[in-house]
mmCIF file of C-alpha atoms in Angstrom:
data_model
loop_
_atom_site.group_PDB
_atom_site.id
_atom_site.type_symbol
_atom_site.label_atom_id
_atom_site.label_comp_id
_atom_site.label_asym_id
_atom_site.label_seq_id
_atom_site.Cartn_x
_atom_site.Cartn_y
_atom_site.Cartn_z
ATOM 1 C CA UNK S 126 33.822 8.689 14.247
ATOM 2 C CA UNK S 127 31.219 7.464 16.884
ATOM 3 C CA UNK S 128 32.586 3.502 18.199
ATOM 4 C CA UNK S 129 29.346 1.934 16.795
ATOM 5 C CA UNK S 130 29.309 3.534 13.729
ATOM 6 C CA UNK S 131 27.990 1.062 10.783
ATOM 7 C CA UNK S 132 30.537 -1.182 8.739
ATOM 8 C CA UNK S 133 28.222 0.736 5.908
ATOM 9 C CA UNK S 134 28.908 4.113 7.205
ATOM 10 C CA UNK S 135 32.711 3.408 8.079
ATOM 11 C CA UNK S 136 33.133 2.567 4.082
ATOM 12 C CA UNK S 137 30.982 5.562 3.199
ATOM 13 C CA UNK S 138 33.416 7.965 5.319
ATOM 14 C CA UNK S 139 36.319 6.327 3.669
ATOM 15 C CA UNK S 140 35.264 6.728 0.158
ATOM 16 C CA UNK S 141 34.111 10.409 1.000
ATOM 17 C CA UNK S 142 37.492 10.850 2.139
ATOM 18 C CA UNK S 143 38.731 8.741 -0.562
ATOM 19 C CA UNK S 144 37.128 10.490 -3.707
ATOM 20 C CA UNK S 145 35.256 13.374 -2.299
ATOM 21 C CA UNK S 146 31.911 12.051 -3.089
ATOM 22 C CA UNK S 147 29.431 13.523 -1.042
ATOM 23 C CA UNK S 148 28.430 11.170 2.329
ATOM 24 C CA UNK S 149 24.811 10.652 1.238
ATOM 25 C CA UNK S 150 25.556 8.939 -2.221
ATOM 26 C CA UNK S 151 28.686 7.152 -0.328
ATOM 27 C CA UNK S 152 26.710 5.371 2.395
ATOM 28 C CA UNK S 153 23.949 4.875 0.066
ATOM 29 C CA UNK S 154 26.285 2.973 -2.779
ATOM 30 C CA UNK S 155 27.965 0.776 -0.006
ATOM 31 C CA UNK S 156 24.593 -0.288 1.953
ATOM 32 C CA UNK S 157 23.742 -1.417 -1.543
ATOM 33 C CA UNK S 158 26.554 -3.269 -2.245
ATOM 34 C CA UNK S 159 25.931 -5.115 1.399
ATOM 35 C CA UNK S 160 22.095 -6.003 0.918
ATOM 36 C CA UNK S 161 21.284 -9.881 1.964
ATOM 37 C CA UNK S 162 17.779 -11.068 2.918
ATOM 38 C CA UNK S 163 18.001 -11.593 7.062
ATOM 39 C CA UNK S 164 15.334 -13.467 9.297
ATOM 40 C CA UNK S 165 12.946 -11.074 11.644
ATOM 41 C CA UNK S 166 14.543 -12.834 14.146
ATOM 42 C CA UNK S 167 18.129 -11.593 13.092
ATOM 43 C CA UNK S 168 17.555 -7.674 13.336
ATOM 44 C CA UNK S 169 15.150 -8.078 16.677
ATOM 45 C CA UNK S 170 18.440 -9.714 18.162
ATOM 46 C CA UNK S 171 19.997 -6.818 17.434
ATOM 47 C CA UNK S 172 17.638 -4.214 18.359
ATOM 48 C CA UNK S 173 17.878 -5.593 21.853
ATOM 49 C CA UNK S 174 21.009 -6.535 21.886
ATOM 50 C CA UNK S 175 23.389 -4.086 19.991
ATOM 51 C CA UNK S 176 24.766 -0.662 22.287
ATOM 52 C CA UNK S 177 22.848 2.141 21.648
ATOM 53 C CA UNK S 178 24.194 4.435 19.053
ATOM 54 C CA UNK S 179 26.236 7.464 20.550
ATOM 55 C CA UNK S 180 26.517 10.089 17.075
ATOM 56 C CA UNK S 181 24.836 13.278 16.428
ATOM 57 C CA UNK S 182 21.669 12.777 14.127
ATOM 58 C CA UNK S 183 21.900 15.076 11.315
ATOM 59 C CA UNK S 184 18.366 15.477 11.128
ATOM 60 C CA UNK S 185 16.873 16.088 15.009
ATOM 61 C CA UNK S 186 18.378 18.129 17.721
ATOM 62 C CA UNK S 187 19.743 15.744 20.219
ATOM 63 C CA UNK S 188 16.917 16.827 22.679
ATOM 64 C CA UNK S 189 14.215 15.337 19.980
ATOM 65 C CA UNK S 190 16.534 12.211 18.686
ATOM 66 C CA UNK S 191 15.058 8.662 18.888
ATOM 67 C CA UNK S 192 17.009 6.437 20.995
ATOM 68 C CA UNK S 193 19.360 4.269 18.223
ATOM 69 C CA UNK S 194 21.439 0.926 17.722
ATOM 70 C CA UNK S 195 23.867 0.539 14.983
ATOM 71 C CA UNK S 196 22.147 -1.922 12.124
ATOM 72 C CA UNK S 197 24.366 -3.698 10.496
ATOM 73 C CA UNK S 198 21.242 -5.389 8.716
ATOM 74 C CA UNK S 199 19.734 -1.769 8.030
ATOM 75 C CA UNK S 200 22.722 -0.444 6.896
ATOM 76 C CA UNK S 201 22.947 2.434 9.883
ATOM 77 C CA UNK S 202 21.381 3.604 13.219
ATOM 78 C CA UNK S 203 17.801 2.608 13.538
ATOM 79 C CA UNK S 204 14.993 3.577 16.402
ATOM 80 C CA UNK S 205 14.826 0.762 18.523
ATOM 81 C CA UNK S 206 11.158 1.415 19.075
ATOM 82 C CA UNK S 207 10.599 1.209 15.183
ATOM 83 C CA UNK S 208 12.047 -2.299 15.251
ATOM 84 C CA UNK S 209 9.915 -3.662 17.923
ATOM 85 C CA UNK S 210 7.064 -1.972 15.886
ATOM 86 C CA UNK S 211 7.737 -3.504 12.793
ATOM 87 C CA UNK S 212 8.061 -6.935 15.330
ATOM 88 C CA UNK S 213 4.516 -6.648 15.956
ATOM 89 C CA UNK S 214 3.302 -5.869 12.557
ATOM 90 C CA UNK S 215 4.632 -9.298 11.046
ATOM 91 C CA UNK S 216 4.393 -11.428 14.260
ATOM 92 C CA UNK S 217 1.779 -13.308 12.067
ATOM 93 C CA UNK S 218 4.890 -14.357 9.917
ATOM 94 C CA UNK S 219 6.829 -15.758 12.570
ATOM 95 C CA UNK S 220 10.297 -14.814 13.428
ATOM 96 C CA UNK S 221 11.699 -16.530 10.595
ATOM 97 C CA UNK S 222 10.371 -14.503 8.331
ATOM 98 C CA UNK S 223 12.383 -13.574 5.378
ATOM 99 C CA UNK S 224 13.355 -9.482 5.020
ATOM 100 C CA UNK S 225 15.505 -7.728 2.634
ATOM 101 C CA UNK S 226 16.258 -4.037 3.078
ATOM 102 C CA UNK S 227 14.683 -2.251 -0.179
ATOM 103 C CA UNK S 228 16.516 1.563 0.641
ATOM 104 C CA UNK S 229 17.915 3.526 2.725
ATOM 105 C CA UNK S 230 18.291 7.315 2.529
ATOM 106 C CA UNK S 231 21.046 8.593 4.423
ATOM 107 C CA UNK S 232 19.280 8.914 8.312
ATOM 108 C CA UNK S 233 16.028 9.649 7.261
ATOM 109 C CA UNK S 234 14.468 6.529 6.330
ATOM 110 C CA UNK S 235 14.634 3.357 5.741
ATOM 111 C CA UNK S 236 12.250 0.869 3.786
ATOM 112 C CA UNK S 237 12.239 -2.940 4.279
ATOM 113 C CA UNK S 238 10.036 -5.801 2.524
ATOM 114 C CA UNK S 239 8.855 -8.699 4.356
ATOM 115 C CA UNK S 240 6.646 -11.543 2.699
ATOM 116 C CA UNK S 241 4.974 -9.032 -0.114
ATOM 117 C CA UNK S 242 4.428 -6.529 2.096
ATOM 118 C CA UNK S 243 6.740 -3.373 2.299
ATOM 119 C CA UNK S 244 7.308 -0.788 5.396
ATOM 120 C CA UNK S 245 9.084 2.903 5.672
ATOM 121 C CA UNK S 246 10.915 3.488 8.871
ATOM 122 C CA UNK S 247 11.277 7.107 10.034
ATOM 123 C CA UNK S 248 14.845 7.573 11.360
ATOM 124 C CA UNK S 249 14.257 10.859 13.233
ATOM 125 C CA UNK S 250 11.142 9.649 15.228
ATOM 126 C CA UNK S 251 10.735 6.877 17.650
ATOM 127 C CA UNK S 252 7.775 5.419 16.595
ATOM 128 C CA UNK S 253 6.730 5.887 12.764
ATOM 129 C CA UNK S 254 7.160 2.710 10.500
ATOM 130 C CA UNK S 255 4.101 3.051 7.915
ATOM 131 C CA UNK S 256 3.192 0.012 5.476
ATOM 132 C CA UNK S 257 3.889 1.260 1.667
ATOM 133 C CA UNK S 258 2.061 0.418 -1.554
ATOM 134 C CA UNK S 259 3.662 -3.093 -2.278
ATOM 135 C CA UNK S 260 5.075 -1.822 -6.211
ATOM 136 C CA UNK S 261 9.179 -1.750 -5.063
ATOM 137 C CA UNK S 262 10.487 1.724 -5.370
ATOM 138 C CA UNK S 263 6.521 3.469 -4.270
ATOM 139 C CA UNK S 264 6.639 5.790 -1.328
ATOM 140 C CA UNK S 265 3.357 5.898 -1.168
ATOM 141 C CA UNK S 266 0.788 4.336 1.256
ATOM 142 C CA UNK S 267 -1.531 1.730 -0.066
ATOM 143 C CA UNK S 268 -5.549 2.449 0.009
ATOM 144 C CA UNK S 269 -6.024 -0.257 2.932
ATOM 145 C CA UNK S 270 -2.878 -1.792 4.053
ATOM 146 C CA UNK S 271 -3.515 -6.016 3.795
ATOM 147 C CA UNK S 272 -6.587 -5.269 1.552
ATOM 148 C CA UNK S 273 -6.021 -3.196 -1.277
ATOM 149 C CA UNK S 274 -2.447 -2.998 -1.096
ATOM 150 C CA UNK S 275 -1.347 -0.370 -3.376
ATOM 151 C CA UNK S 276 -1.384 3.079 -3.993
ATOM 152 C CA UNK S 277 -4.522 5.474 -5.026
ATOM 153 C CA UNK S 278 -2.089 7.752 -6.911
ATOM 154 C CA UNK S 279 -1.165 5.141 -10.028
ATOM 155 C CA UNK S 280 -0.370 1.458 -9.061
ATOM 156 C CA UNK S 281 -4.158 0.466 -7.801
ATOM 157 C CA UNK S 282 -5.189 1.476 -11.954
ATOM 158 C CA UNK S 283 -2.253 -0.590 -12.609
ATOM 159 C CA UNK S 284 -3.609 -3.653 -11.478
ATOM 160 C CA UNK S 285 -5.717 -6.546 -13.569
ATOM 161 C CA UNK S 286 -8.921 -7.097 -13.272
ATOM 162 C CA UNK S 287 -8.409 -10.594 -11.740
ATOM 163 C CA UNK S 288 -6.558 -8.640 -8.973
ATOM 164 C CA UNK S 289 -8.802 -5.505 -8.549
ATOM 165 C CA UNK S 290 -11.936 -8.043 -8.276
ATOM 166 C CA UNK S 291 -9.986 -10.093 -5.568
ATOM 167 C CA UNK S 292 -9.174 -7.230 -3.543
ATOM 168 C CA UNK S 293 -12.976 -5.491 -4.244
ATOM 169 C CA UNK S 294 -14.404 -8.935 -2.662
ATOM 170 C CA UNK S 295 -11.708 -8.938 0.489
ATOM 171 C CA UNK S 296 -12.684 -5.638 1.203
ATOM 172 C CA UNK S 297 -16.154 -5.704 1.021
ATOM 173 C CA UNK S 298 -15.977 -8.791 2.779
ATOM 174 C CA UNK S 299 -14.198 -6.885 5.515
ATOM 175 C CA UNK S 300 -17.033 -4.229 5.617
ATOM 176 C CA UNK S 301 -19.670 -6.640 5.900
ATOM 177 C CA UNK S 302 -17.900 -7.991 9.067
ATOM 178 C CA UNK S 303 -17.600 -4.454 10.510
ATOM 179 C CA UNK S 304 -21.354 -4.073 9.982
ATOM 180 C CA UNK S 305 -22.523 -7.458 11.083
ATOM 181 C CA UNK S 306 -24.683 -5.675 13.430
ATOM 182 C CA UNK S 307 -26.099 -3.764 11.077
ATOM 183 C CA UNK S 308 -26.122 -5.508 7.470
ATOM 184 C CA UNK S 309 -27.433 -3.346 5.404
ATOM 185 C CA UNK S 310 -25.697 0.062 7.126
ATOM 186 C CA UNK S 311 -22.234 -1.876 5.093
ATOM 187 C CA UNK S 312 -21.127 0.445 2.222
ATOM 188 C CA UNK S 313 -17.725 -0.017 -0.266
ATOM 189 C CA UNK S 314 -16.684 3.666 1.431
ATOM 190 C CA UNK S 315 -13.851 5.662 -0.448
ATOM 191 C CA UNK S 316 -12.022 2.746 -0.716
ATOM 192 C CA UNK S 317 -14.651 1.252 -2.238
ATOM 193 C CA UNK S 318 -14.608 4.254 -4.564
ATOM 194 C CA UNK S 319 -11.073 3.767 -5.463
ATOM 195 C CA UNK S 320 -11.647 0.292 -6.445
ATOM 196 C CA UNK S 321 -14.232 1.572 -9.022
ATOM 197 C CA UNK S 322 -11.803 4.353 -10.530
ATOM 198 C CA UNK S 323 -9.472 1.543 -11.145
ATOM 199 C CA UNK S 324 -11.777 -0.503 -12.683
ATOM 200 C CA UNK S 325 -12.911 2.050 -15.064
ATOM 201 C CA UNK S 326 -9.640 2.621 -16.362
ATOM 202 C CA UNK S 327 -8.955 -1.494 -17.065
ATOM 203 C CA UNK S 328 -12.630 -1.945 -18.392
ATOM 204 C CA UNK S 329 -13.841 -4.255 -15.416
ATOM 205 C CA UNK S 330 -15.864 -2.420 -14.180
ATOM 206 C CA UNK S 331 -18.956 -4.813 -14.069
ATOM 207 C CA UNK S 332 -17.267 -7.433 -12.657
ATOM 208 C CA UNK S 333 -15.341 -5.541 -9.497
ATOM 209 C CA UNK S 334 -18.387 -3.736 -8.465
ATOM 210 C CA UNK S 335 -20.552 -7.476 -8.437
ATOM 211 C CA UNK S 336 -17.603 -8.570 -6.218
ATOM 212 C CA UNK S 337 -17.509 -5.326 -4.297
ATOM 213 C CA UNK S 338 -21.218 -5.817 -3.591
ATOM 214 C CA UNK S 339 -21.519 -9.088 -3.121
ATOM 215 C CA UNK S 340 -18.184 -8.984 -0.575
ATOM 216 C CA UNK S 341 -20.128 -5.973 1.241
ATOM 217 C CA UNK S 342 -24.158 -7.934 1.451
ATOM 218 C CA UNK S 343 -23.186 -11.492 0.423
ATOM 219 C CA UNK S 344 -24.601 -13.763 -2.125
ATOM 220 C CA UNK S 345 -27.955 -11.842 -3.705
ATOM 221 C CA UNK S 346 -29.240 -14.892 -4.271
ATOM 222 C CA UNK S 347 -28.807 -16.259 -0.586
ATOM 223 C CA UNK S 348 -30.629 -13.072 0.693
ATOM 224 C CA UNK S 349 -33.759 -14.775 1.798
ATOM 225 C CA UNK S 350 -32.096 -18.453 3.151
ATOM 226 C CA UNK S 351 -29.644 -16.033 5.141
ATOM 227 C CA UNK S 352 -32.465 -13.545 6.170
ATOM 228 C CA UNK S 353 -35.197 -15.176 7.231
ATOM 229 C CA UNK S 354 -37.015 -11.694 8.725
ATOM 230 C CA UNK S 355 -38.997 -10.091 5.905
ATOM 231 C CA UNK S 356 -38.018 -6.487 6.842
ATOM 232 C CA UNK S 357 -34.192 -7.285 7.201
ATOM 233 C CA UNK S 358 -33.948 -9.258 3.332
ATOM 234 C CA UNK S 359 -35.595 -6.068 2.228
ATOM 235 C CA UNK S 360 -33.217 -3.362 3.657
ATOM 236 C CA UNK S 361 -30.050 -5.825 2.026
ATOM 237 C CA UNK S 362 -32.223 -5.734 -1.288
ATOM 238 C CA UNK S 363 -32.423 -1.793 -0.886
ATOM 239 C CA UNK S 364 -28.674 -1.460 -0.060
ATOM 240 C CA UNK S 365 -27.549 -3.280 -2.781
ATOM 241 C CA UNK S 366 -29.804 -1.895 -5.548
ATOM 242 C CA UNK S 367 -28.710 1.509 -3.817
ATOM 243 C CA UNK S 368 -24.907 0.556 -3.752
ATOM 244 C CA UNK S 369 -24.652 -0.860 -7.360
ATOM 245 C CA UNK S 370 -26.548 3.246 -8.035
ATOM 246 C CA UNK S 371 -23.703 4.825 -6.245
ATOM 247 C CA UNK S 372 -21.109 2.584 -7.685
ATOM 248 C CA UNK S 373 -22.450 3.349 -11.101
ATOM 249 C CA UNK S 374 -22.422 7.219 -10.356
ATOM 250 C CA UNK S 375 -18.808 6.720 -9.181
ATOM 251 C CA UNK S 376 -17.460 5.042 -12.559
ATOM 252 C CA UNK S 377 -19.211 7.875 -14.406
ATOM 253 C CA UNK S 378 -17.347 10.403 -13.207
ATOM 254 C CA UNK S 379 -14.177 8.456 -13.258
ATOM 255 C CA UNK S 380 -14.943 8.084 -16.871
ATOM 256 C CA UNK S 381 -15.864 11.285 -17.285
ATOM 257 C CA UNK S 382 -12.206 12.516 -15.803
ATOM 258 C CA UNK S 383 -10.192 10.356 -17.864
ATOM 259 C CA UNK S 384 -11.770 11.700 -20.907
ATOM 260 C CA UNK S 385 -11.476 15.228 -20.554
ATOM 261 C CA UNK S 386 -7.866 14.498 -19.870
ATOM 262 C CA UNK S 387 -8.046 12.956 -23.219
ATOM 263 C CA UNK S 388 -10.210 15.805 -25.115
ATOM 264 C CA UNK S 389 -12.724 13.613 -25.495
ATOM 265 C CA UNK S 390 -10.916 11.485 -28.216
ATOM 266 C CA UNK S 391 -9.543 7.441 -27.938
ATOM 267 C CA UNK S 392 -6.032 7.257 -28.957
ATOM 268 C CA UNK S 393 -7.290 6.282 -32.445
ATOM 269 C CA UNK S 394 -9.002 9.494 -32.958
ATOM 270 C CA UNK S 395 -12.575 8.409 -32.401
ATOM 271 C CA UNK S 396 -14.353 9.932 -30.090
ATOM 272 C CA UNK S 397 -14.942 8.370 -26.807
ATOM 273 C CA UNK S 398 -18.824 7.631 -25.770
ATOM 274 C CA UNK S 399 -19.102 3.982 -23.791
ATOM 275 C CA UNK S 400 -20.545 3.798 -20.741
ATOM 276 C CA UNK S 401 -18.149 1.976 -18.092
ATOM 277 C CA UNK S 402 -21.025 -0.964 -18.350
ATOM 278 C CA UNK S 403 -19.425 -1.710 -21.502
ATOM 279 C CA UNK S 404 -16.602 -2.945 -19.881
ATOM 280 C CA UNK S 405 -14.057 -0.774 -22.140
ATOM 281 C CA UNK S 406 -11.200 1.040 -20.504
ATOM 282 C CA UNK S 407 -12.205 4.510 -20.251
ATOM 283 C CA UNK S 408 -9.467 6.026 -22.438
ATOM 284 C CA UNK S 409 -10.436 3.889 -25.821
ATOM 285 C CA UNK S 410 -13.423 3.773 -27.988
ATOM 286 C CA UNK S 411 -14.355 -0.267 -28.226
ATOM 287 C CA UNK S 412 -12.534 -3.157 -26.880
ATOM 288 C CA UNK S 413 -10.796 -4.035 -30.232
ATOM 289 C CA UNK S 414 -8.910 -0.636 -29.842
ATOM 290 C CA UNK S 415 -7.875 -1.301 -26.787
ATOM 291 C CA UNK S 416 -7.046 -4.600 -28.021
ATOM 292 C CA UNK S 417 -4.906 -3.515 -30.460
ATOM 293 C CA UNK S 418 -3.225 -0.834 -28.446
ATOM 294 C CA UNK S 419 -2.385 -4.073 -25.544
ATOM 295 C CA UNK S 420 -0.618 -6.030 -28.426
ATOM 296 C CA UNK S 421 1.400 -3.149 -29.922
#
């Protein structure tokens, strides 16, 4: 057994030895049992203090293995680069930030929350830590990390519309700043687009693409007190009439989608006809039967 083998690990090897339970499941069950929440500070001290790890990594020839310390916060060897990474992404948070370790899988990852955010450390690579949709247990990677912070695959259609409008107006607010040069070259993108599909399938449609607009141009209303050249408040006017178009277009075919998944029919057996406008989630046929299917 390597000397800076894990207090996690050194129980895991026992109870393989112990019950013949394979490794993986062993270290997995006993990093469990040891979880705490630990200050940033706590597991930068030991990346830089802590001897480097001297096993074999099961996963890398040695010529490819990241350069290790033992974790006794992350349950096993970790990439020392990954830490100081991870440093840097939540340096806003201070040192005294509060972390728990959400999982780790044997030496090929590890995932860690910190202050509702959630990263994935690569074990067998020096440098990967990637920010995670913020649902515990998700592997994958939100739309825009800090924006929209969840996954395009299921949690982003999970979310209200209270939270899909907030993050529609943060990121269009973000756009507009990255086109301040050139207001009305700001669009909602594919992220944008995501937004949308998610609202279609809550029935908020309306109100996440007025804040996805109004985050991307600003106030409508505002247009000429915040534009005083003629030619510039009429490009904005053009880009938003022409983004609330393609927005429109988008939720269409979102609807569209989620309908021939369900053969055209609302869970009630009616058939399914309103236009995302009507602020109905795609899959039923008025707002009272999707009412009634929220309260059963």
């Amino acid at each position: 057994m390597p000397r800076n083998q894990s207090t996690a690990a050194q129980r895991a090897r026992a109870a393989q030895r112990e019950t013949g339970a394979k490794y993986t499941v062993a270290l997995r069950q006993a990093t469990a049992a040891s979880i705490s929440p630990f200050a940033l500070r706590e597991l930068l001290v030991e990346c830089t203090t802590s001897p480097a790890w001297t096993g074999d990594h099961p996963e890398v020839d040695a010529e490819w293995a990241p350069r290790m310390f033992d974790s006794a916060l992350l349950g096993g060897p970790v990439p020392h680069t990954s830490v100081l990474l991870l440093t840097g992404d939540l340096a806003a948070r201070g040192l005294a930030a509060e972390m728990t370790m959400e999982s780790r899988d044997d030496m090929r990852t590890v995932v860690v929350a910190c202050g509702g955010r959630r990263f994935e450390l690569l074990l067998s690579q020096d440098d990967w830590v990637a920010e995670l949709c913020l649902v515990p247990g998700c592997r994958h990677l939100p739309v825009v990390a800090g924006l929209i912070p969840y996954c395009e695959r299921r949690h982003l259609a999970e979310c209200s519309e209270m939270e899909l409008a907030k993050m529609a107006w943060a990121w269009g607010n973000d756009r507009r700043r990255e086109f301040k040069s050139t207001p009305a070259a700001a669009h909602a993108g594919d992220q944008g687009d995501a937004l949308i599909v998610a609202a279609v399938a809550q029935g908020a449609f309306s109100k996440v693409a007025a804040e996805l607009v109004e985050g991307c141009y600003g106030d409508p209303d505002l247009i000429d007190e915040v534009y005083l050249n003629d030619a510039e408040a009429t490009a904005i006017r053009h880009a938003i009439d022409n983004e609330h178009l393609l927005l429109k277009e988008r939720a269409r075919s979102a609807v569209a989608r989620i309908r021939k998944l369900a053969d055209g029919l609302c869970v009630c057996g009616a058939t399914l006809y309103l236009a995302p406008e009507a602020d109905v989630p795609a899959r039923y046929c008025s707002a009272q039967c999707a009412s009634s299917a929220a309260a059963s």
